[in-house]
Amino acid sequence: MSISLSQRARRVRLSPIAAAGQRATALAGQGRDILALTAGEPEFDTPDAIKEAAVAALARGETKYTPTPGTVALRRAIAARYQRDHALAITPAEVFVANGGKQVIFEAFAATLDSGDEVLVPAPYWSSFPDIVRVNDGTPVVLPCDERSGFKLDAARFEAAMTPRTRWLVLNTPANPTGAVYSADELAALADVLRRHPHVLVLVDEIYEQIRFGAAPPHWLHVAPDLRARTLLVNGASKTYAMTGWRIGWGIAPTELVQAMTAIQSQVSSGASAIGQAAVAAALDAADQTFVQKARGAYARRAALVTEAIPSIPGLRLLPPQGAFFAYVNCGGLIGRLRPDGRPIESDADVVDWLLEAEGVAVVDGAAYGLSPYFRLSFAVADTVLEDALQRIARAVAALQPARQEVVA
């Protein structure tokens, strides 16, 4: 007997990033020497002071249900962090805490989308965005942004995509998978379009805001403070404090949206982990943010390694990332080449398969992010692992043969 699945379930797929990670894990379990550059997960351990705060919370008996939108302590800590880092006055009532940033996004779309409503998603995009829209009965409208634009959406393309059914614009800066960062002028141009279309909300995914390789980028709410009533900021502790497994993310939004998301979460998961929230509150409140600064320096060093190595490999090129810990590598120069067994490389998926088969380097194909021919490489790994992986990629590419030339009689 087979189970009849809902249309909703049929609209979504397993995350391509998760699928790539599972494949790499399976091969490693078979004894293969695999270097996995698939996950957006810091290799650093959570700082000891944060762990100690969790232990202290346990000792205090903080093991009960939490308020659905988050503990008062954490919501205050998040508001204080935005005041300290961005000079933004946020009230705890505007803060919503969930089991990771992904749940914040899911519940925001669940609270606002009806069947046929459109969400504008610039590509390359984080691969979950379109499927989260689909599972909430919305329609993702993908807006390709190529290297000439720096992988960023421009105002003209944004406005041309607007329809009466447009409900949201998604912005991600610093961006996954490209490391692109929007400038103040670029954000201002998008804000001008939004002002002409008052029915459209904007979701700003700033989960990588603390991982940047230059001056701190402009904040959306400083560029467009008048659009605050239409803005959802999404953030979390996973990337900044190496707390991916703690599953604490948050949103900052108008109280009306926070209340709607709270009602939905009350029927989905209730409040997030008490221990996790206590630990994140301690992380945000701490005067010593040395870990964040050191991690940022490590990612900048690795970004420089990748930026130097990739263009030296014939057939590959790279727009240097400005933030996050990913490189979006253009592999179009490999399309048409032949593997040693004579099989042609016809897509970025074929490139990814070859890197894994030939040298045990696991990356994710660009099709998963809505723009080919590319692959995403995560450099959230130790320097030695990254250096080894880059050498392996060079060897795998060198083993490819030029396409055979047809003989014309």
mmCIF file of C-alpha atoms in Angstrom:
data_model
loop_
_atom_site.group_PDB
_atom_site.id
_atom_site.type_symbol
_atom_site.label_atom_id
_atom_site.label_comp_id
_atom_site.label_asym_id
_atom_site.label_seq_id
_atom_site.Cartn_x
_atom_site.Cartn_y
_atom_site.Cartn_z
ATOM 1 C CA MET A 1 0.000 0.000 0.000
ATOM 2 C CA SER A 2 1.397 3.376 -0.973
ATOM 3 C CA ILE A 3 0.757 6.590 0.916
ATOM 4 C CA SER A 4 -1.021 9.305 -1.031
ATOM 5 C CA LEU A 5 0.999 12.480 -0.583
ATOM 6 C CA SER A 6 -0.461 15.962 -0.592
ATOM 7 C CA GLN A 7 0.103 18.385 -3.433
ATOM 8 C CA ARG A 8 2.068 20.472 -0.941
ATOM 9 C CA ALA A 9 4.494 17.629 -0.275
ATOM 10 C CA ARG A 10 4.891 16.984 -3.976
ATOM 11 C CA ARG A 11 5.870 20.593 -4.625
ATOM 12 C CA VAL A 12 9.015 20.431 -2.505
ATOM 13 C CA ARG A 13 12.254 18.451 -2.647
ATOM 14 C CA LEU A 14 14.973 17.460 -0.276
ATOM 15 C CA SER A 15 17.372 20.381 0.106
ATOM 16 C CA PRO A 16 20.093 19.974 -2.568
ATOM 17 C CA ILE A 17 22.676 20.972 0.018
ATOM 18 C CA ALA A 18 21.472 18.259 2.366
ATOM 19 C CA ALA A 19 21.417 15.767 -0.520
ATOM 20 C CA ALA A 20 25.009 16.621 -1.482
ATOM 21 C CA GLY A 21 26.096 16.269 2.131
ATOM 22 C CA GLN A 22 24.370 12.907 2.450
ATOM 23 C CA ARG A 23 26.109 11.644 -0.674
ATOM 24 C CA ALA A 24 29.504 12.727 0.618
ATOM 25 C CA THR A 25 28.818 11.107 4.003
ATOM 26 C CA ALA A 26 27.756 7.866 2.354
ATOM 27 C CA LEU A 27 30.946 7.707 0.279
ATOM 28 C CA ALA A 28 33.073 8.472 3.324
ATOM 29 C CA GLY A 29 31.279 5.631 5.114
ATOM 30 C CA GLN A 30 32.408 3.322 2.298
ATOM 31 C CA GLY A 31 36.021 4.224 2.982
ATOM 32 C CA ARG A 32 36.462 6.958 0.363
ATOM 33 C CA ASP A 33 38.700 9.881 1.235
ATOM 34 C CA ILE A 34 36.151 12.709 0.918
ATOM 35 C CA LEU A 35 36.623 16.424 1.501
ATOM 36 C CA ALA A 36 33.128 17.856 1.949
ATOM 37 C CA LEU A 37 32.805 21.512 0.966
ATOM 38 C CA THR A 38 29.020 21.343 0.832
ATOM 39 C CA ALA A 39 27.655 22.650 4.125
ATOM 40 C CA GLY A 40 27.336 26.211 5.333
ATOM 41 C CA GLU A 41 28.568 25.211 8.757
ATOM 42 C CA PRO A 42 31.560 26.679 10.609
ATOM 43 C CA GLU A 43 34.161 24.082 11.536
ATOM 44 C CA PHE A 44 34.811 25.991 14.768
ATOM 45 C CA ASP A 45 33.379 24.679 18.000
ATOM 46 C CA THR A 46 30.915 26.813 19.932
ATOM 47 C CA PRO A 47 32.950 29.063 22.275
ATOM 48 C CA ASP A 48 33.395 27.731 25.808
ATOM 49 C CA ALA A 49 31.768 30.773 27.427
ATOM 50 C CA ILE A 50 28.556 30.068 25.512
ATOM 51 C CA LYS A 51 28.615 26.404 26.545
ATOM 52 C CA GLU A 52 29.171 27.452 30.155
ATOM 53 C CA ALA A 53 26.143 29.724 29.940
ATOM 54 C CA ALA A 54 24.080 26.740 28.799
ATOM 55 C CA VAL A 55 25.350 24.647 31.721
ATOM 56 C CA ALA A 56 24.499 27.473 34.112
ATOM 57 C CA ALA A 57 20.977 27.644 32.671
ATOM 58 C CA LEU A 58 20.589 23.931 33.282
ATOM 59 C CA ALA A 59 21.765 24.377 36.863
ATOM 60 C CA ARG A 60 19.148 27.109 37.355
ATOM 61 C CA GLY A 61 16.451 24.729 36.173
ATOM 62 C CA GLU A 62 15.713 26.496 32.900
ATOM 63 C CA THR A 63 14.366 23.309 31.366
ATOM 64 C CA LYS A 64 10.683 24.164 30.911
ATOM 65 C CA TYR A 65 8.548 25.370 28.040
ATOM 66 C CA THR A 66 9.479 28.811 26.767
ATOM 67 C CA PRO A 67 7.183 31.584 25.527
ATOM 68 C CA THR A 68 6.289 30.896 21.906
ATOM 69 C CA PRO A 69 7.940 34.050 20.455
ATOM 70 C CA GLY A 70 11.055 33.617 22.611
ATOM 71 C CA THR A 71 12.195 34.265 26.156
ATOM 72 C CA VAL A 72 12.158 37.822 27.398
ATOM 73 C CA ALA A 73 15.904 37.599 28.098
ATOM 74 C CA LEU A 74 16.772 36.607 24.532
ATOM 75 C CA ARG A 75 14.408 39.067 22.877
ATOM 76 C CA ARG A 76 15.925 41.859 24.956
ATOM 77 C CA ALA A 77 19.442 40.669 24.095
ATOM 78 C CA ILE A 78 18.627 40.691 20.371
ATOM 79 C CA ALA A 79 17.148 44.182 20.607
ATOM 80 C CA ALA A 80 20.214 45.385 22.534
ATOM 81 C CA ARG A 81 22.550 43.831 19.938
ATOM 82 C CA TYR A 82 20.851 45.763 17.130
ATOM 83 C CA GLN A 83 21.129 48.950 19.136
ATOM 84 C CA ARG A 84 24.825 48.329 19.799
ATOM 85 C CA ASP A 85 25.810 47.150 16.303
ATOM 86 C CA HIS A 86 23.454 49.146 14.090
ATOM 87 C CA ALA A 87 22.077 51.995 16.246
ATOM 88 C CA LEU A 88 18.576 50.654 15.613
ATOM 89 C CA ALA A 89 15.938 50.999 18.309
ATOM 90 C CA ILE A 90 14.196 47.623 18.382
ATOM 91 C CA THR A 91 11.614 46.660 20.994
ATOM 92 C CA PRO A 92 11.331 43.078 22.290
ATOM 93 C CA ALA A 93 7.776 43.019 20.908
ATOM 94 C CA GLU A 94 9.260 43.268 17.399
ATOM 95 C CA VAL A 95 11.503 40.214 17.946
ATOM 96 C CA PHE A 96 10.445 36.659 17.140
ATOM 97 C CA VAL A 97 12.574 33.631 18.050
ATOM 98 C CA ALA A 98 12.349 30.248 16.331
ATOM 99 C CA ASN A 99 14.222 27.003 15.743
ATOM 100 C CA GLY A 100 16.668 28.561 13.309
ATOM 101 C CA GLY A 101 16.318 31.244 10.669
ATOM 102 C CA LYS A 102 14.699 28.787 8.266
ATOM 103 C CA GLN A 103 11.685 28.437 10.554
ATOM 104 C CA VAL A 104 11.369 32.220 10.756
ATOM 105 C CA ILE A 105 11.190 32.394 6.959
ATOM 106 C CA PHE A 106 8.731 29.497 6.768
ATOM 107 C CA GLU A 107 6.364 31.023 9.288
ATOM 108 C CA ALA A 108 6.557 34.492 7.739
ATOM 109 C CA PHE A 109 5.471 33.066 4.391
ATOM 110 C CA ALA A 110 2.842 30.879 6.075
ATOM 111 C CA ALA A 111 1.439 34.009 7.703
ATOM 112 C CA THR A 112 1.297 36.120 4.547
ATOM 113 C CA LEU A 113 0.980 34.008 1.381
ATOM 114 C CA ASP A 114 -2.205 32.799 -0.269
ATOM 115 C CA SER A 115 -2.392 30.554 -3.313
ATOM 116 C CA GLY A 116 -0.848 32.299 -6.327
ATOM 117 C CA ASP A 117 0.896 35.039 -4.380
ATOM 118 C CA GLU A 118 4.341 35.733 -5.806
ATOM 119 C CA VAL A 119 7.706 36.031 -4.079
ATOM 120 C CA LEU A 120 10.560 37.589 -6.052
ATOM 121 C CA VAL A 121 13.750 35.597 -5.502
ATOM 122 C CA PRO A 122 16.994 36.848 -7.078
ATOM 123 C CA ALA A 123 19.227 34.049 -8.354
ATOM 124 C CA PRO A 124 21.652 32.717 -7.356
ATOM 125 C CA TYR A 125 19.557 32.081 -4.235
ATOM 126 C CA TRP A 126 19.797 30.022 -1.087
ATOM 127 C CA SER A 127 18.204 26.825 -2.309
ATOM 128 C CA SER A 128 15.484 26.695 0.364
ATOM 129 C CA PHE A 129 13.830 29.973 -0.583
ATOM 130 C CA PRO A 130 11.797 28.737 -3.592
ATOM 131 C CA ASP A 131 10.661 25.554 -1.865
ATOM 132 C CA ILE A 132 9.601 27.378 1.300
ATOM 133 C CA VAL A 133 7.485 29.620 -0.942
ATOM 134 C CA ARG A 134 5.982 26.607 -2.733
ATOM 135 C CA VAL A 135 5.115 24.678 0.424
ATOM 136 C CA ASN A 136 3.183 27.747 1.575
ATOM 137 C CA ASP A 137 1.157 27.831 -1.673
ATOM 138 C CA GLY A 138 3.070 30.768 -3.131
ATOM 139 C CA THR A 139 4.787 31.116 -6.491
ATOM 140 C CA PRO A 140 8.522 31.814 -6.531
ATOM 141 C CA VAL A 141 9.482 34.187 -9.330
ATOM 142 C CA VAL A 142 13.187 33.737 -9.996
ATOM 143 C CA LEU A 143 15.140 36.776 -11.205
ATOM 144 C CA PRO A 144 18.532 35.701 -12.637
ATOM 145 C CA CYS A 145 21.427 38.010 -11.718
ATOM 146 C CA ASP A 146 24.668 37.237 -13.530
ATOM 147 C CA GLU A 147 28.317 38.063 -12.872
ATOM 148 C CA ARG A 148 28.047 41.381 -14.711
ATOM 149 C CA SER A 149 25.671 42.577 -11.989
ATOM 150 C CA GLY A 150 27.859 41.129 -9.252
ATOM 151 C CA PHE A 151 25.091 38.554 -8.723
ATOM 152 C CA LYS A 152 22.874 41.348 -7.388
ATOM 153 C CA LEU A 153 19.386 42.474 -8.349
ATOM 154 C CA ASP A 154 19.130 45.871 -10.020
ATOM 155 C CA ALA A 155 16.178 48.202 -9.747
ATOM 156 C CA ALA A 156 15.106 47.914 -13.391
ATOM 157 C CA ARG A 157 14.822 44.123 -13.293
ATOM 158 C CA PHE A 158 13.074 44.307 -9.924
ATOM 159 C CA GLU A 159 10.427 46.737 -11.144
ATOM 160 C CA ALA A 160 9.884 44.830 -14.383
ATOM 161 C CA ALA A 161 9.025 41.711 -12.369
ATOM 162 C CA MET A 162 6.345 43.408 -10.267
ATOM 163 C CA THR A 163 2.732 42.296 -10.630
ATOM 164 C CA PRO A 164 -0.392 42.834 -8.532
ATOM 165 C CA ARG A 165 0.272 39.373 -7.026
ATOM 166 C CA THR A 166 3.805 40.217 -5.860
ATOM 167 C CA ARG A 167 3.874 39.867 -2.073
ATOM 168 C CA TRP A 168 7.568 39.738 -1.110
ATOM 169 C CA LEU A 169 11.050 40.568 -2.311
ATOM 170 C CA VAL A 170 13.823 38.407 -0.858
ATOM 171 C CA LEU A 171 17.238 40.011 -0.300
ATOM 172 C CA ASN A 172 20.241 38.133 1.079
ATOM 173 C CA THR A 173 23.347 40.150 1.922
ATOM 174 C CA PRO A 174 26.071 38.992 2.402
ATOM 175 C CA ALA A 175 24.739 36.360 0.079
ATOM 176 C CA ASN A 176 24.686 32.595 0.007
ATOM 177 C CA PRO A 177 25.987 31.202 -2.394
ATOM 178 C CA THR A 178 27.976 34.075 -3.929
ATOM 179 C CA GLY A 179 29.306 36.184 -1.059
ATOM 180 C CA ALA A 180 27.879 39.279 -2.775
ATOM 181 C CA VAL A 181 27.194 42.356 -0.618
ATOM 182 C CA TYR A 182 24.795 45.122 -1.629
ATOM 183 C CA SER A 183 26.076 48.698 -1.432
ATOM 184 C CA ALA A 184 24.077 51.585 0.017
ATOM 185 C CA ASP A 185 23.329 52.904 -3.492
ATOM 186 C CA GLU A 186 22.123 49.488 -4.686
ATOM 187 C CA LEU A 187 19.832 49.125 -1.681
ATOM 188 C CA ALA A 188 18.553 52.677 -2.119
ATOM 189 C CA ALA A 189 17.601 51.968 -5.734
ATOM 190 C CA LEU A 190 15.618 48.889 -4.684
ATOM 191 C CA ALA A 191 13.967 50.887 -1.910
ATOM 192 C CA ASP A 192 12.800 53.467 -4.453
ATOM 193 C CA VAL A 193 11.013 50.709 -6.369
ATOM 194 C CA LEU A 194 9.380 49.389 -3.207
ATOM 195 C CA ARG A 195 8.038 52.844 -2.395
ATOM 196 C CA ARG A 196 6.133 52.785 -5.695
ATOM 197 C CA HIS A 197 4.603 49.396 -4.808
ATOM 198 C CA PRO A 198 3.227 49.618 -1.272
ATOM 199 C CA HIS A 199 1.720 46.119 -1.362
ATOM 200 C CA VAL A 200 5.166 44.452 -1.404
ATOM 201 C CA LEU A 201 7.076 43.365 1.712
ATOM 202 C CA VAL A 202 10.832 42.771 1.888
ATOM 203 C CA LEU A 203 12.625 39.916 3.638
ATOM 204 C CA VAL A 204 16.258 40.766 4.366
ATOM 205 C CA ASP A 205 18.238 37.626 5.179
ATOM 206 C CA GLU A 206 21.266 38.921 7.071
ATOM 207 C CA ILE A 207 22.413 35.659 8.666
ATOM 208 C CA TYR A 208 25.986 36.333 7.442
ATOM 209 C CA GLU A 209 26.091 39.992 8.515
ATOM 210 C CA GLN A 210 29.075 39.410 10.833
ATOM 211 C CA ILE A 211 31.085 37.615 8.128
ATOM 212 C CA ARG A 212 32.352 40.283 5.753
ATOM 213 C CA PHE A 213 35.779 41.045 4.322
ATOM 214 C CA GLY A 214 35.702 44.832 4.201
ATOM 215 C CA ALA A 215 33.993 47.650 6.027
ATOM 216 C CA ALA A 216 30.662 46.854 7.626
ATOM 217 C CA PRO A 217 28.018 47.062 4.873
ATOM 218 C CA PRO A 218 25.106 49.483 5.155
ATOM 219 C CA HIS A 219 22.054 48.249 7.003
ATOM 220 C CA TRP A 220 18.786 48.120 5.098
ATOM 221 C CA LEU A 221 16.912 49.994 7.838
ATOM 222 C CA HIS A 222 19.399 52.857 7.688
ATOM 223 C CA VAL A 223 19.098 53.080 3.907
ATOM 224 C CA ALA A 224 15.284 52.824 3.956
ATOM 225 C CA PRO A 225 14.001 53.590 7.476
ATOM 226 C CA ASP A 226 10.584 54.495 6.049
ATOM 227 C CA LEU A 227 10.136 50.874 4.909
ATOM 228 C CA ARG A 228 10.526 49.426 8.386
ATOM 229 C CA ALA A 229 6.787 48.647 8.600
ATOM 230 C CA ARG A 230 7.181 46.404 5.524
ATOM 231 C CA THR A 231 10.475 44.723 6.494
ATOM 232 C CA LEU A 232 11.345 41.375 8.045
ATOM 233 C CA LEU A 233 14.971 40.941 9.120
ATOM 234 C CA VAL A 234 16.121 37.330 9.490
ATOM 235 C CA ASN A 235 19.182 36.429 11.516
ATOM 236 C CA GLY A 236 20.499 33.848 13.955
ATOM 237 C CA ALA A 237 23.377 32.515 15.999
ATOM 238 C CA SER A 238 24.404 29.604 13.771
ATOM 239 C CA LYS A 239 26.986 31.290 11.564
ATOM 240 C CA THR A 240 28.225 34.073 13.851
ATOM 241 C CA TYR A 241 28.826 31.942 16.949
ATOM 242 C CA ALA A 242 29.283 28.477 15.369
ATOM 243 C CA MET A 243 26.004 27.315 16.900
ATOM 244 C CA THR A 244 24.357 25.489 13.999
ATOM 245 C CA GLY A 245 23.176 22.591 16.160
ATOM 246 C CA TRP A 246 21.642 24.825 18.798
ATOM 247 C CA ARG A 247 18.873 25.843 16.355
ATOM 248 C CA ILE A 248 18.176 29.406 17.400
ATOM 249 C CA GLY A 249 17.231 32.039 14.841
ATOM 250 C CA TRP A 250 15.179 35.193 14.986
ATOM 251 C CA GLY A 251 13.192 37.678 12.989
ATOM 252 C CA ILE A 252 12.649 41.387 13.535
ATOM 253 C CA ALA A 253 9.362 42.598 12.104
ATOM 254 C CA PRO A 254 6.310 44.772 12.720
ATOM 255 C CA THR A 255 4.378 43.508 15.727
ATOM 256 C CA GLU A 256 1.397 42.511 13.565
ATOM 257 C CA LEU A 257 3.582 40.043 11.669
ATOM 258 C CA VAL A 258 5.290 38.849 14.859
ATOM 259 C CA GLN A 259 1.888 38.081 16.364
ATOM 260 C CA ALA A 260 0.771 36.121 13.286
ATOM 261 C CA MET A 261 4.025 34.121 13.219
ATOM 262 C CA THR A 262 3.657 33.440 16.946
ATOM 263 C CA ALA A 263 0.180 31.995 16.406
ATOM 264 C CA ILE A 264 1.493 29.697 13.672
ATOM 265 C CA GLN A 265 4.507 28.598 15.706
ATOM 266 C CA SER A 266 2.249 27.823 18.670
ATOM 267 C CA GLN A 267 0.707 25.080 16.519
ATOM 268 C CA VAL A 268 3.974 23.899 14.952
ATOM 269 C CA SER A 269 6.698 23.650 17.572
ATOM 270 C CA SER A 270 5.878 26.027 20.453
ATOM 271 C CA GLY A 271 8.856 27.969 21.801
ATOM 272 C CA ALA A 272 12.465 27.155 20.939
ATOM 273 C CA SER A 273 14.828 25.352 23.305
ATOM 274 C CA ALA A 274 15.166 26.982 26.718
ATOM 275 C CA ILE A 275 18.833 26.025 26.985
ATOM 276 C CA GLY A 276 19.614 27.211 23.462
ATOM 277 C CA GLN A 277 17.949 30.566 24.068
ATOM 278 C CA ALA A 278 19.838 31.090 27.327
ATOM 279 C CA ALA A 279 23.127 30.326 25.561
ATOM 280 C CA VAL A 280 22.421 32.712 22.682
ATOM 281 C CA ALA A 281 21.367 35.477 25.060
ATOM 282 C CA ALA A 282 24.715 35.101 26.827
ATOM 283 C CA ALA A 283 26.550 35.171 23.475
ATOM 284 C CA LEU A 284 24.840 38.390 22.404
ATOM 285 C CA ASP A 285 25.167 40.095 25.776
ATOM 286 C CA ALA A 286 28.877 39.309 26.205
ATOM 287 C CA ALA A 287 31.207 42.292 26.127
ATOM 288 C CA ASP A 288 33.946 40.066 24.686
ATOM 289 C CA GLN A 289 33.211 39.374 21.010
ATOM 290 C CA THR A 290 36.745 38.179 20.228
ATOM 291 C CA PHE A 291 35.492 34.896 18.774
ATOM 292 C CA VAL A 292 33.439 36.736 16.146
ATOM 293 C CA GLN A 293 36.420 38.844 15.128
ATOM 294 C CA LYS A 294 38.809 35.883 14.949
ATOM 295 C CA ALA A 295 36.354 33.804 12.938
ATOM 296 C CA ARG A 296 35.845 36.696 10.524
ATOM 297 C CA GLY A 297 39.610 36.908 10.033
ATOM 298 C CA ALA A 298 39.834 33.170 9.355
ATOM 299 C CA TYR A 299 37.081 33.333 6.741
ATOM 300 C CA ALA A 300 38.744 36.331 5.091
ATOM 301 C CA ARG A 301 42.013 34.400 4.889
ATOM 302 C CA ARG A 302 40.258 31.423 3.312
ATOM 303 C CA ALA A 303 38.385 33.643 0.883
ATOM 304 C CA ALA A 304 41.767 34.984 -0.231
ATOM 305 C CA LEU A 305 43.086 31.421 -0.690
ATOM 306 C CA VAL A 306 40.152 30.519 -2.920
ATOM 307 C CA THR A 307 40.287 33.805 -4.818
ATOM 308 C CA GLU A 308 43.929 33.187 -5.668
ATOM 309 C CA ALA A 309 43.675 29.472 -6.465
ATOM 310 C CA ILE A 310 40.500 29.165 -8.543
ATOM 311 C CA PRO A 311 41.413 31.560 -11.417
ATOM 312 C CA SER A 312 44.722 29.728 -11.842
ATOM 313 C CA ILE A 313 42.812 26.569 -12.829
ATOM 314 C CA PRO A 314 42.093 26.633 -16.593
ATOM 315 C CA GLY A 315 38.350 26.605 -17.241
ATOM 316 C CA LEU A 316 37.334 28.078 -13.877
ATOM 317 C CA ARG A 317 36.784 31.661 -12.805
ATOM 318 C CA LEU A 318 35.510 33.416 -9.722
ATOM 319 C CA LEU A 319 33.990 36.711 -8.660
ATOM 320 C CA PRO A 320 35.717 37.210 -5.287
ATOM 321 C CA PRO A 321 33.290 36.873 -2.368
ATOM 322 C CA GLN A 322 32.833 39.953 -0.199
ATOM 323 C CA GLY A 323 31.268 38.103 2.707
ATOM 324 C CA ALA A 324 29.776 34.819 3.976
ATOM 325 C CA PHE A 325 31.950 31.722 3.508
ATOM 326 C CA PHE A 326 31.148 30.536 0.014
ATOM 327 C CA ALA A 327 32.697 30.822 -3.435
ATOM 328 C CA TYR A 328 30.445 30.553 -6.482
ATOM 329 C CA VAL A 329 32.773 29.170 -9.114
ATOM 330 C CA ASN A 330 32.038 29.599 -12.823
ATOM 331 C CA CYS A 331 32.807 26.256 -14.465
ATOM 332 C CA GLY A 332 31.475 27.120 -17.932
ATOM 333 C CA GLY A 333 34.967 26.687 -19.340
ATOM 334 C CA LEU A 334 34.789 22.957 -18.582
ATOM 335 C CA ILE A 335 31.568 22.315 -20.480
ATOM 336 C CA GLY A 336 32.348 20.181 -23.524
ATOM 337 C CA ARG A 337 35.516 18.642 -22.121
ATOM 338 C CA LEU A 338 35.850 14.875 -21.837
ATOM 339 C CA ARG A 339 36.522 12.715 -18.840
ATOM 340 C CA PRO A 340 39.294 10.130 -19.217
ATOM 341 C CA ASP A 341 36.605 7.506 -19.870
ATOM 342 C CA GLY A 342 35.350 9.588 -22.809
ATOM 343 C CA ARG A 343 32.157 10.802 -21.183
ATOM 344 C CA PRO A 344 31.482 14.491 -21.895
ATOM 345 C CA ILE A 345 31.053 17.181 -19.296
ATOM 346 C CA GLU A 346 27.699 18.667 -20.259
ATOM 347 C CA SER A 347 26.585 20.602 -17.166
ATOM 348 C CA ASP A 348 27.676 21.894 -13.799
ATOM 349 C CA ALA A 349 26.171 18.736 -12.294
ATOM 350 C CA ASP A 350 28.635 16.723 -14.406
ATOM 351 C CA VAL A 351 31.490 18.893 -13.108
ATOM 352 C CA VAL A 352 30.389 18.262 -9.524
ATOM 353 C CA ASP A 353 30.143 14.518 -10.165
ATOM 354 C CA TRP A 354 33.628 14.477 -11.680
ATOM 355 C CA LEU A 355 35.232 16.356 -8.786
ATOM 356 C CA LEU A 356 33.705 13.879 -6.358
ATOM 357 C CA GLU A 357 34.531 10.796 -8.405
ATOM 358 C CA ALA A 358 38.046 11.781 -9.443
ATOM 359 C CA GLU A 359 39.388 13.471 -6.316
ATOM 360 C CA GLY A 360 36.821 13.082 -3.565
ATOM 361 C CA VAL A 361 35.887 16.773 -3.378
ATOM 362 C CA ALA A 362 32.198 17.332 -2.656
ATOM 363 C CA VAL A 363 30.649 20.637 -3.752
ATOM 364 C CA VAL A 364 27.114 21.638 -4.850
ATOM 365 C CA ASP A 365 26.065 22.311 -8.447
ATOM 366 C CA GLY A 366 24.890 25.764 -9.436
ATOM 367 C CA ALA A 367 21.541 24.468 -10.654
ATOM 368 C CA ALA A 368 20.604 24.036 -6.985
ATOM 369 C CA TYR A 369 20.917 27.813 -6.612
ATOM 370 C CA GLY A 370 19.106 28.760 -9.787
ATOM 371 C CA LEU A 371 22.064 29.775 -11.974
ATOM 372 C CA SER A 372 24.345 27.566 -14.070
ATOM 373 C CA PRO A 373 27.076 26.703 -14.967
ATOM 374 C CA TYR A 374 28.582 27.170 -11.489
ATOM 375 C CA PHE A 375 29.338 25.207 -8.368
ATOM 376 C CA ARG A 376 29.280 26.372 -4.764
ATOM 377 C CA LEU A 377 32.308 25.716 -2.613
ATOM 378 C CA SER A 378 32.109 26.284 1.152
ATOM 379 C CA PHE A 379 35.328 27.486 2.750
ATOM 380 C CA ALA A 380 34.002 27.100 6.302
ATOM 381 C CA VAL A 381 36.640 24.386 6.778
ATOM 382 C CA ALA A 382 40.141 24.291 8.199
ATOM 383 C CA ASP A 383 42.843 25.941 6.088
ATOM 384 C CA THR A 384 44.621 22.622 5.538
ATOM 385 C CA VAL A 385 41.428 20.977 4.300
ATOM 386 C CA LEU A 386 40.724 23.884 1.967
ATOM 387 C CA GLU A 387 44.258 23.889 0.553
ATOM 388 C CA ASP A 388 44.060 20.127 -0.070
ATOM 389 C CA ALA A 389 40.651 20.498 -1.741
ATOM 390 C CA LEU A 390 41.884 23.247 -4.053
ATOM 391 C CA GLN A 391 44.829 21.098 -5.131
ATOM 392 C CA ARG A 392 42.486 18.178 -5.782
ATOM 393 C CA ILE A 393 40.163 20.358 -7.853
ATOM 394 C CA ALA A 394 43.139 21.460 -9.955
ATOM 395 C CA ARG A 395 44.150 17.813 -10.526
ATOM 396 C CA ALA A 396 40.611 16.776 -11.454
ATOM 397 C CA VAL A 397 40.308 19.601 -13.984
ATOM 398 C CA ALA A 398 43.750 18.844 -15.439
ATOM 399 C CA ALA A 399 42.640 15.251 -16.067
ATOM 400 C CA LEU A 400 39.854 16.394 -18.388
ATOM 401 C CA GLN A 401 40.578 16.236 -22.098
ATOM 402 C CA PRO A 402 39.644 18.783 -24.768
ATOM 403 C CA ALA A 403 36.494 18.053 -26.716
ATOM 404 C CA ARG A 404 37.089 15.998 -29.826
ATOM 405 C CA GLN A 405 37.031 18.034 -33.020
ATOM 406 C CA GLU A 406 34.747 16.711 -35.728
ATOM 407 C CA VAL A 407 36.531 15.876 -38.967
ATOM 408 C CA VAL A 408 34.941 17.636 -41.936
ATOM 409 C CA ALA A 409 35.382 15.779 -45.253
#
